[in-house]
Short mmCIF file of C-alpha atoms in Angstrom, two decimals:
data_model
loop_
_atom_site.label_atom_id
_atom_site.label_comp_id
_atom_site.label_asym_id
_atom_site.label_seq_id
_atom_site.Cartn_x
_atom_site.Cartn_y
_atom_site.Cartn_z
CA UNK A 7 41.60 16.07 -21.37
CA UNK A 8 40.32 15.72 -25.26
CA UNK A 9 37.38 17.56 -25.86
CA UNK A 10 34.50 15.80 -27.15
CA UNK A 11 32.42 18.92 -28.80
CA UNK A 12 33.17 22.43 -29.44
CA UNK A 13 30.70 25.22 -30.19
CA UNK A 14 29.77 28.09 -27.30
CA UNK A 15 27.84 29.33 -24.90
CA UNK A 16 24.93 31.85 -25.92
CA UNK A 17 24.80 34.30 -22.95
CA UNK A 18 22.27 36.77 -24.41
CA UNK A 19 24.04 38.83 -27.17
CA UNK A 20 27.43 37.44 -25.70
CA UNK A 21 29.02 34.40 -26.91
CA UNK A 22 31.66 31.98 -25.20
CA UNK A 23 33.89 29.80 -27.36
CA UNK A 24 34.12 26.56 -24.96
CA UNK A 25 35.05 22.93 -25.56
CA UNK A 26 33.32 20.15 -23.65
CA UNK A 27 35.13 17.38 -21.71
CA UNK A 28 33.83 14.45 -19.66
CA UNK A 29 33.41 15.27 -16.43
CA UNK A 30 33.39 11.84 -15.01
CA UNK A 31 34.72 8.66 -16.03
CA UNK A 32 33.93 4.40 -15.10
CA UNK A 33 36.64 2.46 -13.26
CA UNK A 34 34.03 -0.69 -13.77
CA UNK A 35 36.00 -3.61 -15.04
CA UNK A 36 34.82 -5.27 -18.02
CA UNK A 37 34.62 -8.94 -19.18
CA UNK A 38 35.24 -10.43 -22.84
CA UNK A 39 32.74 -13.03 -24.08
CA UNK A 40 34.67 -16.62 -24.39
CA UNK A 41 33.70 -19.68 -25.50
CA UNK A 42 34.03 -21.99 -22.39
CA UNK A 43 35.46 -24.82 -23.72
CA UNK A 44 38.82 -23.65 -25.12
CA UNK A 45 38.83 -20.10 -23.70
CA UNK A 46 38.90 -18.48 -27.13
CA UNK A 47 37.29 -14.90 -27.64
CA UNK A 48 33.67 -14.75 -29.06
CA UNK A 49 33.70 -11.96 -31.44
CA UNK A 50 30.66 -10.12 -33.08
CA UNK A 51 30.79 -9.39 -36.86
CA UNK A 52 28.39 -7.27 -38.45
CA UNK A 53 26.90 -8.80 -41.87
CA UNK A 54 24.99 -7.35 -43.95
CA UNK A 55 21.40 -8.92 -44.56
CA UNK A 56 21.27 -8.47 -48.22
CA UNK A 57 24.57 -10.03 -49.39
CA UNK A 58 25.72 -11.67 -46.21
CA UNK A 59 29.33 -10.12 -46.36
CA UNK A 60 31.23 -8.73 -42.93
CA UNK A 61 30.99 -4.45 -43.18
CA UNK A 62 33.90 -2.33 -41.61
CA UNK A 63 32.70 -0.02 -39.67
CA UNK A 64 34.02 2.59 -42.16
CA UNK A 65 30.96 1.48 -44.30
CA UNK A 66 28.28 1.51 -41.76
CA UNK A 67 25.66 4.61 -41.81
CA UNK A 68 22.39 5.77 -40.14
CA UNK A 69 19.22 5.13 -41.36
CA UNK A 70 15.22 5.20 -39.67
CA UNK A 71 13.42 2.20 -39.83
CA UNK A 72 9.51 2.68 -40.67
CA UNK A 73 6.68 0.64 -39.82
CA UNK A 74 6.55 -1.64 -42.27
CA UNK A 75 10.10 -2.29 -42.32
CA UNK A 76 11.93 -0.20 -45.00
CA UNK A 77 14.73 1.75 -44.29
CA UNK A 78 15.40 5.31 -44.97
CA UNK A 79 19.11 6.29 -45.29
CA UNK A 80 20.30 9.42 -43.30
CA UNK A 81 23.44 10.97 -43.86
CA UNK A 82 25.53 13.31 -41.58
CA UNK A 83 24.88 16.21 -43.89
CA UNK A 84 21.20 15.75 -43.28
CA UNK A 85 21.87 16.10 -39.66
CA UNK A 86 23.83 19.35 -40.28
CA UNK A 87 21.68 20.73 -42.43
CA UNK A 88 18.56 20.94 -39.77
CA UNK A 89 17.63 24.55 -38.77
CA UNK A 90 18.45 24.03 -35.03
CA UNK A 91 20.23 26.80 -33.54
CA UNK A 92 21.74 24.38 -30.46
CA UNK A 93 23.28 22.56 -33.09
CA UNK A 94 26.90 24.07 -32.44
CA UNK A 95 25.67 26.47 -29.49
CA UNK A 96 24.81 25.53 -26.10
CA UNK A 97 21.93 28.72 -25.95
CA UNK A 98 21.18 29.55 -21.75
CA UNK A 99 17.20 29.97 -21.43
CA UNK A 100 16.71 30.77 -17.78
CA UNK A 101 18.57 30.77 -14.35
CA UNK A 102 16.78 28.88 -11.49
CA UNK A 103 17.66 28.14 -7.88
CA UNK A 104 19.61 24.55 -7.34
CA UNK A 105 17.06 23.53 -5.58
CA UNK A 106 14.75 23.64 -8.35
CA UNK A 107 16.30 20.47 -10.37
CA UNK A 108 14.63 17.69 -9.71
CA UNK A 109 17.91 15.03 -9.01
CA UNK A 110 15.88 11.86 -11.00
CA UNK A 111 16.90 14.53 -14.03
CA UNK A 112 20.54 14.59 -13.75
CA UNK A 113 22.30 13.09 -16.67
CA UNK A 114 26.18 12.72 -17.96
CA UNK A 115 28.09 15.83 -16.49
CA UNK A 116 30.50 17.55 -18.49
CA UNK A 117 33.37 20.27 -17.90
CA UNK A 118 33.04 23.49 -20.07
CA UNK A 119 36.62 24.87 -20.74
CA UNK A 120 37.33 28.52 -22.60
CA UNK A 121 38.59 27.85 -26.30
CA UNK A 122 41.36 30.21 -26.64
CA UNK A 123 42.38 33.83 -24.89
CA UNK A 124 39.30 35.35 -26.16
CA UNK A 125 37.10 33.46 -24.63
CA UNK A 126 38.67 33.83 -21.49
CA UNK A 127 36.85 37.35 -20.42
CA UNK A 128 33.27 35.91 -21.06
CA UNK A 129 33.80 32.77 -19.51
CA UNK A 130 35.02 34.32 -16.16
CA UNK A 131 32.28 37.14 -16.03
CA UNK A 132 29.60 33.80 -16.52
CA UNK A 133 31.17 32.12 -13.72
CA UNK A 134 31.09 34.83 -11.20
CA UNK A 135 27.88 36.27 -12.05
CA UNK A 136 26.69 32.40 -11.43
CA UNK A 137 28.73 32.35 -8.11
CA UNK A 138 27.32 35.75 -6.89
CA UNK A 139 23.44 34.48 -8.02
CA UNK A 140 23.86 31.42 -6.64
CA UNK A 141 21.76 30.35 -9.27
CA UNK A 142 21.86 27.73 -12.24
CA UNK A 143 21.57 28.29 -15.66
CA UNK A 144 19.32 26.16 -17.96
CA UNK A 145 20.48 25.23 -21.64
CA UNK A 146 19.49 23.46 -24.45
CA UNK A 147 22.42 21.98 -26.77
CA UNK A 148 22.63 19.24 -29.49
CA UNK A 149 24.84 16.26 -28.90
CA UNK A 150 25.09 12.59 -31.17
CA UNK A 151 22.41 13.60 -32.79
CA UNK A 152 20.04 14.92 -30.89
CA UNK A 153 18.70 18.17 -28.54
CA UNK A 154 19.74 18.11 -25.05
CA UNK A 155 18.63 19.90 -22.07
CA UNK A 156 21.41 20.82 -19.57
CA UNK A 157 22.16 22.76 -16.32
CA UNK A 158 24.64 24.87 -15.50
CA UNK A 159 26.40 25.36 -12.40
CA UNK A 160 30.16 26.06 -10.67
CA UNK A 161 32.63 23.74 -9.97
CA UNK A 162 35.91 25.52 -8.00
CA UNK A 163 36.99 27.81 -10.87
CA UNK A 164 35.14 25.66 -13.77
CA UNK A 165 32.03 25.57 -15.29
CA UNK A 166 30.24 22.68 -14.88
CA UNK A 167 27.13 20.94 -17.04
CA UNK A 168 24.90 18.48 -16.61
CA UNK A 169 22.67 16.69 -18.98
CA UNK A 170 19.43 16.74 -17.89
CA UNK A 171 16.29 14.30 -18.99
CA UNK A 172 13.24 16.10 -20.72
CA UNK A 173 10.48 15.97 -18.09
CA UNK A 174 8.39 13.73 -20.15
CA UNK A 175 11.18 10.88 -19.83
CA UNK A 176 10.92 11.39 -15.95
CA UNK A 177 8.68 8.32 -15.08
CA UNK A 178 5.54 8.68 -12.57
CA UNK A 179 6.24 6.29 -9.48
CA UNK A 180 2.95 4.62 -9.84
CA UNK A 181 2.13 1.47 -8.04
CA UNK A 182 6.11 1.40 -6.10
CA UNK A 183 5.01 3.40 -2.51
CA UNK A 184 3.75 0.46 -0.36
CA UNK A 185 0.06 0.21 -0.49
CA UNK A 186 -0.65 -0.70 3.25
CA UNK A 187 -1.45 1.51 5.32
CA UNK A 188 1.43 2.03 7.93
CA UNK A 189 1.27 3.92 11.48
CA UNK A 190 4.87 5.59 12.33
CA UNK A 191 5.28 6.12 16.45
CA UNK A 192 7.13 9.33 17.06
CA UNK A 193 8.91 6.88 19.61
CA UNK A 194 10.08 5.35 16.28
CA UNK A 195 10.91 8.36 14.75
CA UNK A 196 12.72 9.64 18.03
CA UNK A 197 14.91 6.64 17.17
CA UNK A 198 15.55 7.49 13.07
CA UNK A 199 16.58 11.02 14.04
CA UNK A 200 19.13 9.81 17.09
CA UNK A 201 20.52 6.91 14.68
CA UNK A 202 20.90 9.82 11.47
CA UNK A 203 22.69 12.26 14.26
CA UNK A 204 24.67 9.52 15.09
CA UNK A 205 26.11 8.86 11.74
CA UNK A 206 26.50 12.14 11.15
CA UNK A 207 28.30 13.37 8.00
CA UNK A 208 30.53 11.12 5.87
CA UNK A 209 33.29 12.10 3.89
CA UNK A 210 32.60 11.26 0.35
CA UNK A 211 36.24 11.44 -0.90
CA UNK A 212 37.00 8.57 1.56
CA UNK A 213 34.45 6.25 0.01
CA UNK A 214 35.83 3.43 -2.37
CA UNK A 215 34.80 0.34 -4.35
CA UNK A 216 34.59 -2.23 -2.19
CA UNK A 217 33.66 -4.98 -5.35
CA UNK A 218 36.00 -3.51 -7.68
CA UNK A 219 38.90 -4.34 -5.00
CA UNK A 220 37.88 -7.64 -3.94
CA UNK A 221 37.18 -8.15 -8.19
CA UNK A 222 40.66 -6.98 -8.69
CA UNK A 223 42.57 -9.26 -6.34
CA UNK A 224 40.62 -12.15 -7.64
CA UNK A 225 41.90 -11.38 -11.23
CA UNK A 226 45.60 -10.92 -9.91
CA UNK A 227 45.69 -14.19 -8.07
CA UNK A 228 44.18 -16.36 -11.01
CA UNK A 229 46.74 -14.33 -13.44
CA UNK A 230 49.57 -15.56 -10.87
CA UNK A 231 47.99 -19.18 -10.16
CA UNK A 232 47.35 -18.68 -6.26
CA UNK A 233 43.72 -18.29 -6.35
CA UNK A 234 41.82 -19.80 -3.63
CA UNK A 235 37.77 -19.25 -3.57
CA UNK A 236 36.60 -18.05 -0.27
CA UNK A 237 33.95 -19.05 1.24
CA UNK A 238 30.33 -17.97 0.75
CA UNK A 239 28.72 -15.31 2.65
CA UNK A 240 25.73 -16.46 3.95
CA UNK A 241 22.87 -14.32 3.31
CA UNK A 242 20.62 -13.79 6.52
CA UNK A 243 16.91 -15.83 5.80
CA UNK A 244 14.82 -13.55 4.54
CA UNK A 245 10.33 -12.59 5.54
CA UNK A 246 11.51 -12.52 9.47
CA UNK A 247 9.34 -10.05 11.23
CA UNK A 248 12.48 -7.98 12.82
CA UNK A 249 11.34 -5.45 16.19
CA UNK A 250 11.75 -2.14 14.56
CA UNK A 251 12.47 -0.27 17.98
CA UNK A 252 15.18 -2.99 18.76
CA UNK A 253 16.57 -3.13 15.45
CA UNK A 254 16.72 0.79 15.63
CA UNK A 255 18.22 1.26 19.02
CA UNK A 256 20.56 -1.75 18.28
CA UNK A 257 21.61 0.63 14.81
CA UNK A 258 22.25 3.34 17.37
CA UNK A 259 24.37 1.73 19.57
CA UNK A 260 26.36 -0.05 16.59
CA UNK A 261 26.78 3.61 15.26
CA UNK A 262 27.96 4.47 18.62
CA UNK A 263 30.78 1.79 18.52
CA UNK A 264 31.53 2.42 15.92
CA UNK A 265 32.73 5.70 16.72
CA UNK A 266 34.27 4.47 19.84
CA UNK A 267 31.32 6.13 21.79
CA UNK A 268 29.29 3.28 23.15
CA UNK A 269 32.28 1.00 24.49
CA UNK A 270 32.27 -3.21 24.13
CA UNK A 271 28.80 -3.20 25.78
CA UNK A 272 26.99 -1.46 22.83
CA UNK A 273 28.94 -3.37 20.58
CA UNK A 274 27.71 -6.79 21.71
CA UNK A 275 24.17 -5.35 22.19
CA UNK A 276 23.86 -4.14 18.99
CA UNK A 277 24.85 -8.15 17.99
CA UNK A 278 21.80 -9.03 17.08
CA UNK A 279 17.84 -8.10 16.58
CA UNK A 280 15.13 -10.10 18.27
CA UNK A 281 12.91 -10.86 16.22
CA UNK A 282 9.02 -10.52 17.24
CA UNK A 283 7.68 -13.80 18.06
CA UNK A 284 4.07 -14.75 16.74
CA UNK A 285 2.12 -17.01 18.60
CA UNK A 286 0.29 -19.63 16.35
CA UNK A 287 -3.35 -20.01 16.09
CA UNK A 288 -2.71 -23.54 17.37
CA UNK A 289 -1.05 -22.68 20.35
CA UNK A 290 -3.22 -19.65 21.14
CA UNK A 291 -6.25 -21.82 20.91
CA UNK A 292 -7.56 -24.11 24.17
CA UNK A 293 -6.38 -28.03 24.68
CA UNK A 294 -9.03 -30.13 23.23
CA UNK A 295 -10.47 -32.67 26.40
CA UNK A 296 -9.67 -36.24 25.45
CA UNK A 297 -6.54 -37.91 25.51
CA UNK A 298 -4.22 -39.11 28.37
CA UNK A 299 -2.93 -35.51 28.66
CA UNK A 300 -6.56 -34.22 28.90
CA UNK A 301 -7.11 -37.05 31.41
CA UNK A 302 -3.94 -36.24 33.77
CA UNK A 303 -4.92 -32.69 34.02
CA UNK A 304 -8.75 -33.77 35.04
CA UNK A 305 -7.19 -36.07 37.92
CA UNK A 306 -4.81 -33.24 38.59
CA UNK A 307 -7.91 -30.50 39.14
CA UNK A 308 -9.91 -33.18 40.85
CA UNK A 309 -7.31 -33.85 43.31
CA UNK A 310 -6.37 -30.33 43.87
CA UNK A 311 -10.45 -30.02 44.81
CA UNK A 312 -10.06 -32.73 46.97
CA UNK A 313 -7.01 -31.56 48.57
CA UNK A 314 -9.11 -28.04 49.01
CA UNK A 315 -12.02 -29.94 50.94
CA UNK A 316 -9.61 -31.69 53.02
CA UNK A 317 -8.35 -28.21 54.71
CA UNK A 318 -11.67 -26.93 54.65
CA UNK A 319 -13.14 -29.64 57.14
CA UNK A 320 -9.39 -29.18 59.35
CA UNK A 321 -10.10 -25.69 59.11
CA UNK A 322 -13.10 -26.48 60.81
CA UNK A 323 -12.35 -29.12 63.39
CA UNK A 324 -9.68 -26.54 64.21
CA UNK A 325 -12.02 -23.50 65.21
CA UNK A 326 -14.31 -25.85 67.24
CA UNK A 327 -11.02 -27.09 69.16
CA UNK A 328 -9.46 -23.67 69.82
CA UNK A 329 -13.23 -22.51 70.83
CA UNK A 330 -14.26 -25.41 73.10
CA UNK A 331 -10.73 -24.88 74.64
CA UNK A 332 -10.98 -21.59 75.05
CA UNK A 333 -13.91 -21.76 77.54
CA UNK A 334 -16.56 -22.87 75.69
CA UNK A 335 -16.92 -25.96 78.24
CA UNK A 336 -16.94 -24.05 81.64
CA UNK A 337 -19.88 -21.41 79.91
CA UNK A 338 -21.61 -24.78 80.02
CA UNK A 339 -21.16 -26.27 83.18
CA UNK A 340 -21.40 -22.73 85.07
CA UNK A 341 -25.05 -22.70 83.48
CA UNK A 342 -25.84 -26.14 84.66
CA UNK A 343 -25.13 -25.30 88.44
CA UNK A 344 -26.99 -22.00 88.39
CA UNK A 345 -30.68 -24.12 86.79
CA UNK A 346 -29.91 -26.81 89.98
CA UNK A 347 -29.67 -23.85 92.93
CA UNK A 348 -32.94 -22.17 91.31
CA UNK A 349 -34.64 -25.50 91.83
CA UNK A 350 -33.72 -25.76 95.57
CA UNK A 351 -34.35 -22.30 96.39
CA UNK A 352 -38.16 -22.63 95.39
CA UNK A 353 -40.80 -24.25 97.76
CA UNK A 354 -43.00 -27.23 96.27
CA UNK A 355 -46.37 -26.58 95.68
CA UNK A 356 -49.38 -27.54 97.47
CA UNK A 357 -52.32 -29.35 95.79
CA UNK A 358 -55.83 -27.88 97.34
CA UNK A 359 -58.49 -30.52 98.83
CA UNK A 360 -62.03 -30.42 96.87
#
C-alpha cells in the first residue's frame, strides 16, 4: 500500500519511524457530468479571474482570502516553516480507556507501518504495551495542512489511527430529541429486549452493498443493451398511527422466522401491523333528531314501548287466570254457604208490646 505521510511516533524520549497508509477505502461508484442532449462530457476548467486564461494545475497555489476580499498568497515553505512540532511527528499525549472516545469523534482511520529494521523494536514494544493496557493512546499530528487529533489503538499485529474531530467541531444535539413528552410501558420494553435477543449478533463481514449491486447490474445491462427498468417499489403511506405492541411482537416473530424458529405461522403473523383505529369526532358524537332516519328509530322505540305494554297487561290477565283457577272461585263460594247456615241457625227476634 503507498504511504501517504512519513514522520514518527513520539513515545516519550523514544521515537518510531512509521509511514501512514489508508486504512479504508470507497467502493461508491461515481458518475461523470454529461450534457443530455448528445451525451458528451461536461468538463470544469479553471480560469483565472484577472486574465481569463485556463491554469494547469501545475500553476495553481494557496492563498487566504480576507474580509474585504484580497488575497494573501501562501506558499508551501510558509507552511514548513511554522514552529509546530506535529508537523513531521505524530507526538502521544495521554492513554485513555476505549471507552472514553466519544464515537461522533471518529474520523479517517489510518494504518501505521515501521519505516525500516530500526524501527521495528519500538514499534512492537508500543503495540504490546497498548495490548497489555488495554488502553488508547491520544496524538496530535499535522496532515494537508493542518493539526490533527488522533487515537491510537491495535489492529491484529498493526497499529491502528484514527482521526479524531476537536471537541469544539462536535455539534450540541439541540432541538433533534422529540419534544413531547412520551410514557414507555415496561410491557413495551419487555418487547424491545425479546426482539434485540432475538436478532442477536450479526456478522459484520457478511454484510454487503445491497445498492452498489443492484447499481452495478443496471450499468452492465445498459453497457450490453438488455436493460429492462423494473418496476417501482411502492413506498408504504406514510403519518399511519401503527400499534407499537403489535408492530413489536409482529418484529419478534418475523425475527423468529427468520431464523427458522417461529415456523409458517409466525411468518404470516408477522405479515402485517394493525394499525390503531381512531374514532372521529363525528362518529363519536350522538345522531342529531330530525330526518327520516331520526324518524324510523322514534317509531322503532315507540313500538318497542308498545310491544312492552302489550305483555305487561298478558302478564296480568295471566296471573288472575292461573289464580282464579287455582281456587280462587271455591274460597268464594265456600264463604257464601257458611253466611246462609249462620242465618238459619239464629232465632228471629221478638218486638215487645208498649
Amino acid at each position: 500500500m503507498r504511504s501517504i505521510w512519513n514522520g514518527a511516533i513520539s513515545f516519550g524520549l523514544v521515537s518510531i519511524p512509521i509511514k501512514l497508509v489508508n486504512a479504508t477505502e470507497s467502493h461508491s461508484i461515481s458518475f461523470r457530468q454529461i450534457h443530455v442532449t448528445d451525451g458528451g462530457r461536461v468538463r470544469y476548467r479553471k480560469v483565472c479571474e484577472l486574465d481569463g486564461e485556463e491554469v494547469s494545475q501545475a500553476e495553481i497555489g494557496k492563498g487566504y482570502e480576507e474580509a474585504d476580499g484580497s488575497i494573501i498568497p501562501i506558499t508551501d515553505e510558509d507552511l514548513g516553516q511554522l514552529p509546530i512540532a506535529t508537523a513531521k511527528t505524530i507526538e502521544i499525549v495521554s492513554f485513555v480507556p476505549a471507552d472514553e472516545i466519544d464515537p461522533l469523534q471518529m474520523d479517517a482511520a489510518y494504518y501505521l507501518a515501521a519505516n525500516g529494521a530500526t524501527a521495528a523494536k519500538p514499534y512492537t514494544l508500543l503495540r504490546e504495551a497498548l495490548k497489555r493496557s488495554r488502553k488508547v493512546a491520544i496524538a496530535k499530528f499535522a496532515l494537508r495542512g493542518r493539526e490533527r487529533l488522533g487515537m491510537l489503538r491495535v489492529v491484529d499485529d498493526v497499529i491502528a489511527m484514527h482521526g479524531l474531530l476537536w471537541p469544539d467541531e462536535i455539534r450540541r444535539p439541540e432541538g433533534v430529541a422529540p419534544e413531547t413528552s412520551v410514557t414507555v410501558r415496561d410491557a413495551e420494553l419487555d418487547l424491545a429486549d425479546a426482539l434485540m435477543a432475538t436478532l442477536g449478533e450479526v456478522d459484520i463481514s457478511s454484510l454487503h452493498d445491497d445498492y452498489r449491486e443492484a447499481l452495478e447490474e443496471m450499468i452492465a445491462a445498459k453497457a450490453g443493451g438488455a436493460y429492462e427498468p423494473a418496476e417501482a417499489v411502492s413506498e408504504p403511506a406514510g403519518g399511519q398511527v401503527i400499534d407499537l405492541m403489535a408492530a413489536l411482537e409482529r418484529s419478534v416473530q418475523a425475527a423468529k422466522a427468520s431464523r427458522g424458529e417461529g415456523g409458517a405461522a409466525a411468518a404470516e403473523a408477522a405479515a402485517d401491523v394493525t394499525p390503531i383505529r381512531r374514532k372521529s369526532a363525528a362518529a363519536a358524537a350522538p345522531k342529531a333528531v330530525g330526518g327520516k332516519k331520526s324518524t324510523a328509530s322514534g317509531s322503532a322505540a315507540a313500538k318497542k314501548t308498545a310491544s312492552g305494554r302489550k305483555s305487561t297487561s298478558a302478564a296480568a290477565k295471566k296471573t288472575g287466570s292461573a289464580s282464579a283457577k287455582s281456587g280462587g272461585t271455591k274460597s268464594t263460594s265456600a264463604s257464601a254457604k257458611k253466611t246462609a247456615s249462620a242465618k238459619k241457625a239464629t232465632p228471629p227476634r221478638k218486638r215487645r208490646s208498649a
